[in-house]
Every structure is written in structure tokens, then in C-alpha cells.
Amino acid sequence: MASMAKPILSSNFILPTTSLHFKTAQKAPSLPLRRKSNFSVLRASYEVGGGYTQEELDAREKGRSKPQTPADDSSTWSPAQYEALLKGGEQVTSVLEEMANLLEDDQMDEESEELAVLIAAQGVIGKRVDQMESGFMMALDYMINLAEKDDDEKRKSLLEVIKETVLSHLTKKCPPHVQVVGLLCRTPRKESRHELLRRVAAGGGAFESENGAKVHLPGANLNDIANQADDLLETMESRPIVPDRKLLARLVLIREESRCMMGGGLLDERNNRGLTTLPRSEVNFLTKLVAQKPGKTVREMIKNVMLGKDEGADNNDEEETRRGKKGAFSGSKPNPVRPGMFLETVSKVLGGIYEGNISGITAQHLEWVHQNTLQVLQEIAF
């Protein structure tokens, strides 16, 4: 099958009318949209299948002189991705239509606009979330990316409200420990994450946050939280290219902090993933670190690798990656050092030292490496 051209979507996600049958002449009522920090009333009407206000046309005309950059890093799109994007985009447009119908009242003051949009999003998404296409979030991210490139803060803000609402509904349908992982990923401060873990482990409940808002926390098992974070980061690290370094760093921190709070320490059997053979790349890098005196230079080496540089650089050659997995001593190029697996290796080596009652500079050095790796990941994650 010939490769399909990459879809080019307009500000309102214009899709081929032959396949989706959009009514380009029908105008949807205006939506109150948000400024950088709050909402402002947008009086100009939007056409669902296309169409722009005069201000938008002028802005787009000026933008044509600027070099165009692709909205996606992919150079080609498979037919399946293209179809998923079209179906998802059709649903996003339908959600916007229904929200517009709910917000026909143009008499709202500015203080009511933000609340009105949030309520409309909750109502529309709530009854559709179970029927959403797999490409809905893909299309939503694509449209947010386009809005960002067009410097259209109003359109971007509305789409982000929809995205946050969808994620909120999906999170509530997840098991408690999955919900907690999501909450921890949005908690920058280490102390706040620890407090959240303590309250979750105690059974959850309703608590008041620092800004006075009520937060409802589910009760969850710390071991389940650690295992969930570990499963997610293991999936990310098994890929040739890590898609999101910040998210990976957050998941590693969640796993390590959850394990630490269980109280068993390095020798807790719940922390044992059953590694019988330590990964070559991580062992080589750890050996390189231990051979040097702890300090700024070693910390910089750790930071570079955690950021995906030097020994941690992504392997773009999938065939080389597969060969690296087959045999650690075959002479093939080793897999890149990954944050989660690296800390697993450090913990495994430290556990072996403590079990053998071996103390000295090696254990102290490894503990320094472990602690500084966590600090570097905190800097990367947030």
C-alpha cells in the first residue's frame, strides 16, 4: 500500500468532507475561551467544518511568510494512524459542537465563563467517555500542538480543558493504585509526595490541600503503587527511544519512594525483581562511576546519562537494539543505560554487599551514587 500523506488539519480540525460529511456552512454558537490565566468571551463564530474570522485570516496570511514546521515529528503516517486521527478528530469536533450548544447564553459575565466551560466539558465528556475512539487523545494532542504553533492561546486553552476533563474521567475508572500514580506524577515537591503516600497507605479520605481545596484520596497498597510505576517505566525503557524523559523520571521517583516507605529497605523481598544477571550497560556505567571519587564530575556524568546523553543515549537502530538484547557478551552494541534499570542495579549490588556484611568505601560510594541519582531525577522530572 502506498504511503499515505500526512494529514494537514486546520485550526478547527478541517477534515475531508467526502469521508466525514461535515456541514461547512453550519455555524456553531460562540464559546467562551480562556486567556493565559482566565477566560474571555469570544464573540466571533466558529464554523465546525472550517471558516475563520477576519482577524484569524489576517493572522494566518501574515504567518505564511514564516517557515512552516511539521506538527509532528513523524515523517510518514501509516494508514491505521491516519484513520485513527480522522475518527478521533471527528469526535473532538462533535464534542466542541455540543459544548457550543450548551453555552449559547451570551449574557454570561467573565466570572461565570470559566465555570460554565468546565461544567459543559464535564457534562459532554461524562456521557461520551466510554464510546471514545482510540484516536481521540491523539487528535486532541495534535490540535493542541497546532494551536500552540499558531499562537492561538484561546483555542489551546479550550482544547486543554477538554483534555484535562477526559483524563479526569478516565482516572476515576482506574484502580486506586493507578489513580495514586497519576496523582504523584502531578506532585512536584518530594515532601508532598511522601505525605500523599502516607495518607493513601492509611486508607485515603478527604483532605484539604495547601490552597484550601478539598482533595479526595483513595486508599491503596504501597507495594501495588510501586509495582504499577515499575511496570510503566519498564515498558518505556524497553523501547529504543524513550518518548518522555520527564515522565520516566517521575515514575522512577514514585517507585523508589513507594518502596522506601514500605520500611523494608534494600533487603525487603518485595523490592526484589528477581534479577539473576545484571544488565551489562548499567554494570559498566556503575563501574565507571565507582572508579572515580564522588563529587561534581561524577554527578554531572550521572545527570548526562539520565537525560539520555553519553551512555544513556537512545539507540535509533532497532536491529542493533534487538541484537543487544540477545547476548550481553556477543560483542554487539550494548543497550543504553536507563534510569529505572540503573537504580535497580545499584540496589541489587548494595543488597549483595549488605547480605555479605561487607562494608567500606564501596558501599558508601554506591549509596552516594544512589542518592545523587534520585536528586538528579527530581531535577529532571519537575
GROMACS .gro file of C-alpha atoms in nm:
model
  382
    1MET     CA    1   0.000   0.000   0.000
    2ALA     CA    2   0.138   0.338  -0.093
    3SER     CA    3   0.228   0.557   0.200
    4MET     CA    4  -0.048   0.799   0.283
    5ALA     CA    5   0.020   1.168   0.300
    6LYS     CA    6   0.039   1.320   0.642
    7PRO     CA    7  -0.290   1.495   0.730
    8ILE     CA    8  -0.293   1.871   0.745
    9LEU     CA    9  -0.556   1.995   0.988
   10SER     CA   10  -0.690   2.348   1.018
   11SER     CA   11  -0.744   2.545   1.335
   12ASN     CA   12  -1.080   2.375   1.371
   13PHE     CA   13  -0.957   2.038   1.256
   14ILE     CA   14  -1.087   2.054   0.897
   15LEU     CA   15  -1.129   1.701   0.771
   16PRO     CA   16  -1.219   1.569   0.426
   17THR     CA   17  -1.590   1.628   0.378
   18THR     CA   18  -1.619   1.331   0.146
   19SER     CA   19  -1.548   1.087   0.427
   20LEU     CA   20  -1.679   1.270   0.733
   21HIS     CA   21  -1.966   1.475   0.586
   22PHE     CA   22  -1.912   1.789   0.792
   23LYS     CA   23  -2.159   2.071   0.737
   24THR     CA   24  -1.926   2.351   0.646
   25ALA     CA   25  -2.200   2.610   0.619
   26GLN     CA   26  -2.349   2.548   0.963
   27LYS     CA   27  -2.207   2.771   1.233
   28ALA     CA   28  -2.179   2.669   1.593
   29PRO     CA   29  -2.252   2.924   1.866
   30SER     CA   30  -1.954   3.102   2.009
   31LEU     CA   31  -1.766   2.951   2.301
   32PRO     CA   32  -1.621   3.146   2.592
   33LEU     CA   33  -1.250   3.083   2.577
   34ARG     CA   34  -0.966   3.148   2.811
   35ARG     CA   35  -0.683   3.396   2.814
   36LYS     CA   36  -0.346   3.298   2.953
   37SER     CA   37  -0.483   3.285   3.305
   38ASN     CA   38  -0.860   3.316   3.272
   39PHE     CA   39  -1.144   3.314   3.020
   40SER     CA   40  -1.258   3.589   2.784
   41VAL     CA   41  -1.569   3.593   2.569
   42LEU     CA   42  -1.507   3.509   2.206
   43ARG     CA   43  -1.784   3.673   2.007
   44ALA     CA   44  -1.664   3.554   1.668
   45SER     CA   45  -1.842   3.242   1.547
   46TYR     CA   46  -1.660   2.924   1.451
   47GLU     CA   47  -1.765   2.702   1.165
   48VAL     CA   48  -1.738   2.337   1.256
   49GLY     CA   49  -1.611   2.223   0.919
   50GLY     CA   50  -1.390   2.523   0.853
   51GLY     CA   51  -1.407   2.901   0.831
   52TYR     CA   52  -1.224   3.178   1.011
   53THR     CA   53  -1.293   3.526   1.142
   54GLN     CA   54  -1.132   3.817   0.959
   55GLU     CA   55  -0.876   3.852   1.239
   56GLU     CA   56  -0.778   3.487   1.203
   57LEU     CA   57  -0.748   3.518   0.825
   58ASP     CA   58  -0.521   3.820   0.864
   59ALA     CA   59  -0.307   3.637   1.120
   60ARG     CA   60  -0.277   3.328   0.900
   61GLU     CA   61  -0.189   3.541   0.596
   62LYS     CA   62   0.095   3.700   0.792
   63GLY     CA   63   0.211   3.361   0.910
   64ARG     CA   64   0.257   3.230   0.558
   65SER     CA   65   0.583   3.417   0.527
   66LYS     CA   66   0.719   3.225   0.824
   67PRO     CA   67   0.886   2.887   0.769
   68GLN     CA   68   0.639   2.609   0.830
   69THR     CA   69   0.734   2.330   1.063
   70PRO     CA   70   0.559   1.997   1.079
   71ALA     CA   71   0.315   1.949   1.366
   72ASP     CA   72   0.452   1.605   1.430
   73ASP     CA   73   0.797   1.450   1.440
   74SER     CA   74   0.685   1.159   1.225
   75SER     CA   75   0.787   1.183   0.862
   76THR     CA   76   0.521   0.938   0.747
   77TRP     CA   77   0.188   0.821   0.876
   78SER     CA   78   0.058   0.468   0.844
   79PRO     CA   79  -0.298   0.422   0.713
   80ALA     CA   80  -0.407   0.299   1.058
   81GLN     CA   81  -0.270   0.614   1.227
   82TYR     CA   82  -0.432   0.835   0.966
   83GLU     CA   83  -0.769   0.666   1.011
   84ALA     CA   84  -0.745   0.685   1.391
   85LEU     CA   85  -0.662   1.055   1.371
   86LEU     CA   86  -0.958   1.123   1.144
   87LYS     CA   87  -1.203   0.935   1.365
   88GLY     CA   88  -1.065   1.098   1.679
   89GLY     CA   89  -1.082   1.441   1.517
   90GLU     CA   90  -1.442   1.383   1.420
   91GLN     CA   91  -1.526   1.311   1.785
   92VAL     CA   92  -1.336   1.616   1.912
   93THR     CA   93  -1.532   1.834   1.668
   94SER     CA   94  -1.855   1.674   1.785
   95VAL     CA   95  -1.766   1.750   2.148
   96LEU     CA   96  -1.698   2.114   2.058
   97GLU     CA   97  -2.035   2.134   1.879
   98GLU     CA   98  -2.224   2.002   2.179
   99MET     CA   99  -2.038   2.231   2.419
  100ALA     CA  100  -2.125   2.524   2.193
  101ASN     CA  101  -2.492   2.429   2.209
  102LEU     CA  102  -2.477   2.425   2.589
  103LEU     CA  103  -2.310   2.766   2.601
  104GLU     CA  104  -2.545   2.964   2.378
  105ASP     CA  105  -2.609   3.222   2.651
  106ASP     CA  106  -2.405   3.528   2.556
  107GLN     CA  107  -2.512   3.719   2.867
  108MET     CA  108  -2.262   3.549   3.099
  109ASP     CA  109  -2.015   3.774   3.278
  110GLU     CA  110  -1.646   3.692   3.276
  111GLU     CA  111  -1.654   3.544   3.625
  112SER     CA  112  -1.904   3.282   3.511
  113GLU     CA  113  -1.727   3.184   3.190
  114GLU     CA  114  -1.459   2.957   3.328
  115LEU     CA  115  -1.705   2.767   3.544
  116ALA     CA  116  -1.952   2.739   3.255
  117VAL     CA  117  -1.693   2.588   3.022
  118LEU     CA  118  -1.578   2.341   3.287
  119ILE     CA  119  -1.936   2.232   3.360
  120ALA     CA  120  -2.009   2.196   2.989
  121ALA     CA  121  -1.695   1.987   2.939
  122GLN     CA  122  -1.785   1.766   3.235
  123GLY     CA  123  -2.136   1.709   3.104
  124VAL     CA  124  -2.040   1.637   2.744
  125ILE     CA  125  -1.736   1.422   2.820
  126GLY     CA  126  -1.906   1.232   3.102
  127LYS     CA  127  -2.164   1.070   2.875
  128ARG     CA  128  -1.918   1.007   2.588
  129VAL     CA  129  -1.606   0.881   2.763
  130ASP     CA  130  -1.697   0.512   2.725
  131GLN     CA  131  -1.758   0.549   2.350
  132MET     CA  132  -1.448   0.746   2.261
  133GLU     CA  133  -1.232   0.628   1.974
  134SER     CA  134  -0.875   0.525   2.041
  135GLY     CA  135  -0.758   0.822   1.835
  136PHE     CA  136  -0.946   1.083   2.040
  137MET     CA  137  -0.649   1.180   2.259
  138MET     CA  138  -0.417   1.155   1.959
  139ALA     CA  139  -0.632   1.403   1.766
  140LEU     CA  140  -0.669   1.627   2.072
  141ASP     CA  141  -0.290   1.643   2.121
  142TYR     CA  142  -0.245   1.712   1.750
  143MET     CA  143  -0.491   2.003   1.764
  144ILE     CA  144  -0.333   2.144   2.082
  145ASN     CA  145   0.004   2.130   1.911
  146LEU     CA  146  -0.133   2.317   1.610
  147ALA     CA  147  -0.293   2.581   1.832
  148GLU     CA  148   0.039   2.629   2.010
  149LYS     CA  149   0.224   2.671   1.681
  150ASP     CA  150  -0.039   2.923   1.567
  151ASP     CA  151   0.000   3.114   1.896
  152ASP     CA  152  -0.375   3.076   1.947
  153GLU     CA  153  -0.397   3.077   2.325
  154LYS     CA  154  -0.777   3.080   2.327
  155ARG     CA  155  -0.818   2.767   2.115
  156LYS     CA  156  -0.538   2.590   2.301
  157SER     CA  157  -0.697   2.669   2.639
  158LEU     CA  158  -1.033   2.524   2.538
  159LEU     CA  159  -0.876   2.206   2.400
  160GLU     CA  160  -0.671   2.165   2.718
  161VAL     CA  161  -0.988   2.192   2.927
  162ILE     CA  162  -1.134   1.905   2.723
  163LYS     CA  163  -0.816   1.700   2.763
  164GLU     CA  164  -0.799   1.752   3.140
  165THR     CA  165  -1.165   1.656   3.172
  166VAL     CA  166  -1.116   1.336   2.971
  167LEU     CA  167  -0.812   1.238   3.177
  168SER     CA  168  -1.005   1.306   3.499
  169HIS     CA  169  -1.290   1.077   3.392
  170LEU     CA  170  -1.052   0.804   3.279
  171THR     CA  171  -0.857   0.824   3.604
  172LYS     CA  172  -1.169   0.771   3.813
  173LYS     CA  173  -1.232   0.445   3.627
  174CYS     CA  174  -0.883   0.315   3.715
  175PRO     CA  175  -0.794   0.100   4.019
  176PRO     CA  176  -0.689   0.301   4.330
  177HIS     CA  177  -0.314   0.239   4.294
  178VAL     CA  178  -0.325   0.360   3.930
  179GLN     CA  179  -0.508   0.675   4.040
  180VAL     CA  180  -0.240   0.737   4.302
  181VAL     CA  181   0.039   0.703   4.045
  182GLY     CA  182  -0.138   0.969   3.837
  183LEU     CA  183  -0.166   1.199   4.137
  184LEU     CA  184   0.201   1.152   4.226
  185CYS     CA  185   0.305   1.235   3.870
  186ARG     CA  186   0.143   1.575   3.919
  187THR     CA  187   0.302   1.640   4.259
  188PRO     CA  188   0.636   1.822   4.215
  189ARG     CA  189   0.750   1.850   4.579
  190LYS     CA  190   0.912   1.545   4.734
  191GLU     CA  191   0.765   1.619   5.077
  192SER     CA  192   0.415   1.646   4.930
  193ARG     CA  193   0.454   1.310   4.754
  194HIS     CA  194   0.562   1.147   5.080
  195GLU     CA  195   0.263   1.298   5.263
  196LEU     CA  196   0.030   1.178   4.988
  197LEU     CA  197   0.175   0.825   5.011
  198ARG     CA  198   0.133   0.820   5.388
  199ARG     CA  199  -0.231   0.921   5.366
  200VAL     CA  200  -0.304   0.677   5.085
  201ALA     CA  201  -0.141   0.394   5.280
  202ALA     CA  202  -0.355   0.489   5.581
  203GLY     CA  203  -0.676   0.435   5.382
  204GLY     CA  204  -0.723   0.762   5.196
  205GLY     CA  205  -1.010   1.003   5.254
  206ALA     CA  206  -1.087   1.371   5.204
  207PHE     CA  207  -0.814   1.620   5.288
  208GLU     CA  208  -0.759   1.991   5.250
  209SER     CA  209  -0.474   2.094   5.020
  210GLU     CA  210  -0.237   2.386   5.075
  211ASN     CA  211  -0.460   2.619   4.871
  212GLY     CA  212  -0.769   2.523   5.069
  213ALA     CA  213  -0.926   2.293   4.811
  214LYS     CA  214  -1.069   1.956   4.913
  215VAL     CA  215  -0.878   1.656   4.775
  216HIS     CA  216  -1.020   1.305   4.778
  217LEU     CA  217  -0.752   1.035   4.801
  218PRO     CA  218  -0.823   0.665   4.751
  219GLY     CA  219  -0.676   0.405   4.979
  220ALA     CA  220  -0.408   0.194   4.810
  221ASN     CA  221  -0.130  -0.053   4.885
  222LEU     CA  222   0.223   0.089   4.864
  223ASN     CA  223   0.353  -0.227   4.703
  224ASP     CA  224   0.085  -0.204   4.433
  225ILE     CA  225   0.180   0.160   4.369
  226ALA     CA  226   0.550   0.072   4.337
  227ASN     CA  227   0.475  -0.221   4.106
  228GLN     CA  228   0.245  -0.010   3.887
  229ALA     CA  229   0.511   0.259   3.845
  230ASP     CA  230   0.770  -0.012   3.778
  231ASP     CA  231   0.556  -0.175   3.507
  232LEU     CA  232   0.503   0.158   3.333
  233LEU     CA  233   0.867   0.264   3.340
  234GLU     CA  234   0.981  -0.082   3.232
  235THR     CA  235   0.761  -0.051   2.924
  236MET     CA  236   0.908   0.290   2.847
  237GLU     CA  237   1.267   0.177   2.900
  238SER     CA  238   1.228  -0.128   2.676
  239ARG     CA  239   1.174   0.095   2.373
  240PRO     CA  240   1.466   0.203   2.151
  241ILE     CA  241   1.372   0.567   2.211
  242VAL     CA  242   1.230   0.697   2.540
  243PRO     CA  243   0.924   0.905   2.445
  244ASP     CA  244   0.916   1.127   2.756
  245ARG     CA  245   1.216   1.171   2.984
  246LYS     CA  246   1.025   1.379   3.239
  247LEU     CA  247   0.753   1.117   3.279
  248LEU     CA  248   1.013   0.841   3.305
  249ALA     CA  249   1.196   1.031   3.580
  250ARG     CA  250   0.869   1.081   3.770
  251LEU     CA  251   0.783   0.711   3.752
  252VAL     CA  252   1.128   0.613   3.880
  253LEU     CA  253   1.090   0.854   4.173
  254ILE     CA  254   0.743   0.715   4.253
  255ARG     CA  255   0.872   0.359   4.251
  256GLU     CA  256   1.172   0.436   4.469
  257GLU     CA  257   0.978   0.650   4.718
  258SER     CA  258   0.697   0.394   4.749
  259ARG     CA  259   0.947   0.115   4.813
  260CYS     CA  260   1.136   0.326   5.064
  261MET     CA  261   0.815   0.397   5.256
  262MET     CA  262   0.733   0.026   5.286
  263GLY     CA  263   1.003   0.011   5.553
  264GLY     CA  264   1.189  -0.299   5.444
  265GLY     CA  265   1.483  -0.118   5.290
  266LEU     CA  266   1.709  -0.269   5.030
  267LEU     CA  267   1.671  -0.622   5.168
  268ASP     CA  268   1.290  -0.618   5.160
  269GLU     CA  269   1.190  -0.918   4.948
  270ARG     CA  270   0.913  -0.709   4.790
  271ASN     CA  271   1.182  -0.497   4.623
  272ASN     CA  272   1.342  -0.797   4.455
  273ARG     CA  273   1.254  -0.816   4.087
  274GLY     CA  274   1.439  -1.143   4.055
  275LEU     CA  275   1.737  -1.010   3.859
  276THR     CA  276   1.976  -1.303   3.828
  277THR     CA  277   2.202  -1.141   3.566
  278LEU     CA  278   2.277  -0.772   3.598
  279PRO     CA  279   2.244  -0.571   3.274
  280ARG     CA  280   2.577  -0.510   3.106
  281SER     CA  281   2.527  -0.141   3.021
  282GLU     CA  282   2.426  -0.045   3.374
  283VAL     CA  283   2.707  -0.250   3.531
  284ASN     CA  284   2.967  -0.090   3.304
  285PHE     CA  285   2.844   0.259   3.384
  286LEU     CA  286   2.829   0.186   3.758
  287THR     CA  287   3.186   0.054   3.746
  288LYS     CA  288   3.294   0.373   3.573
  289LEU     CA  289   3.132   0.586   3.845
  290VAL     CA  290   3.275   0.388   4.137
  291ALA     CA  291   3.624   0.415   3.987
  292GLN     CA  292   3.612   0.792   4.040
  293LYS     CA  293   3.597   0.999   4.353
  294PRO     CA  294   3.244   1.119   4.443
  295GLY     CA  295   3.193   1.480   4.352
  296LYS     CA  296   3.074   1.726   4.090
  297THR     CA  297   3.227   1.539   3.796
  298VAL     CA  298   3.056   1.210   3.882
  299ARG     CA  299   2.726   1.386   3.944
  300GLU     CA  300   2.750   1.550   3.602
  301MET     CA  301   2.813   1.209   3.444
  302ILE     CA  302   2.501   1.074   3.614
  303LYS     CA  303   2.294   1.371   3.501
  304ASN     CA  304   2.400   1.338   3.138
  305VAL     CA  305   2.307   0.971   3.129
  306MET     CA  306   1.971   1.031   3.299
  307LEU     CA  307   1.900   1.297   3.034
  308GLY     CA  308   1.969   1.046   2.757
  309LYS     CA  309   2.323   1.151   2.670
  310ASP     CA  310   2.653   0.962   2.658
  311GLU     CA  311   2.594   0.603   2.776
  312GLY     CA  312   2.222   0.678   2.809
  313ALA     CA  313   2.171   0.798   2.451
  314ASP     CA  314   1.876   0.638   2.274
  315ASN     CA  315   1.954   0.367   2.023
  316ASN     CA  316   1.789   0.462   1.694
  317ASP     CA  317   1.884   0.135   1.528
  318GLU     CA  318   1.611  -0.115   1.625
  319GLU     CA  319   1.804  -0.406   1.473
  320GLU     CA  320   2.105  -0.315   1.683
  321THR     CA  321   1.881  -0.297   1.988
  322ARG     CA  322   1.747  -0.646   1.922
  323ARG     CA  323   2.100  -0.780   1.883
  324GLY     CA  324   2.199  -0.613   2.209
  325LYS     CA  325   1.916  -0.792   2.390
  326LYS     CA  326   2.012  -1.135   2.257
  327GLY     CA  327   2.351  -1.156   2.413
  328ALA     CA  328   2.537  -0.939   2.657
  329PHE     CA  329   2.876  -1.083   2.567
  330SER     CA  330   2.838  -1.128   2.191
  331GLY     CA  331   3.033  -0.813   2.112
  332SER     CA  332   2.722  -0.627   1.994
  333LYS     CA  333   2.649  -0.271   2.092
  334PRO     CA  334   2.500  -0.266   2.445
  335ASN     CA  335   2.162  -0.115   2.517
  336PRO     CA  336   2.161   0.241   2.655
  337VAL     CA  337   2.164   0.293   3.031
  338ARG     CA  338   1.810   0.354   3.155
  339PRO     CA  339   1.729   0.536   3.484
  340GLY     CA  340   1.499   0.270   3.629
  341MET     CA  341   1.723  -0.023   3.547
  342PHE     CA  342   2.031   0.166   3.666
  343LEU     CA  343   1.881   0.221   4.012
  344GLU     CA  344   1.770  -0.143   4.019
  345THR     CA  345   2.132  -0.242   3.950
  346VAL     CA  346   2.268  -0.014   4.223
  347SER     CA  347   2.015  -0.152   4.473
  348LYS     CA  348   2.094  -0.510   4.376
  349VAL     CA  349   2.468  -0.458   4.421
  350LEU     CA  350   2.415  -0.280   4.753
  351GLY     CA  351   2.186  -0.560   4.872
  352GLY     CA  352   2.458  -0.813   4.792
  353ILE     CA  353   2.714  -0.613   4.988
  354TYR     CA  354   2.488  -0.585   5.293
  355GLU     CA  355   2.390  -0.953   5.285
  356GLY     CA  356   2.756  -1.045   5.287
  357ASN     CA  357   2.825  -0.800   5.571
  358ILE     CA  358   3.082  -0.624   5.356
  359SER     CA  359   3.129  -0.261   5.447
  360GLY     CA  360   3.371   0.010   5.348
  361ILE     CA  361   3.419   0.265   5.077
  362THR     CA  362   3.235   0.061   4.810
  363ALA     CA  363   2.902   0.057   4.995
  364GLN     CA  364   2.936   0.424   5.091
  365HIS     CA  365   3.018   0.514   4.733
  366LEU     CA  366   2.721   0.320   4.597
  367GLU     CA  367   2.487   0.488   4.845
  368TRP     CA  368   2.620   0.825   4.731
  369VAL     CA  369   2.554   0.729   4.367
  370HIS     CA  370   2.201   0.612   4.456
  371GLN     CA  371   2.117   0.930   4.647
  372ASN     CA  372   2.257   1.164   4.382
  373THR     CA  373   2.079   0.978   4.104
  374LEU     CA  374   1.748   1.038   4.283
  375GLN     CA  375   1.833   1.408   4.323
  376VAL     CA  376   1.915   1.436   3.951
  377LEU     CA  377   1.589   1.264   3.858
  378GLN     CA  378   1.398   1.509   4.079
  379GLU     CA  379   1.555   1.796   3.884
  380ILE     CA  380   1.466   1.635   3.551
  381ALA     CA  381   1.112   1.532   3.650
  382PHE     CA  382   0.988   1.871   3.763
   0.00000   0.00000   0.00000
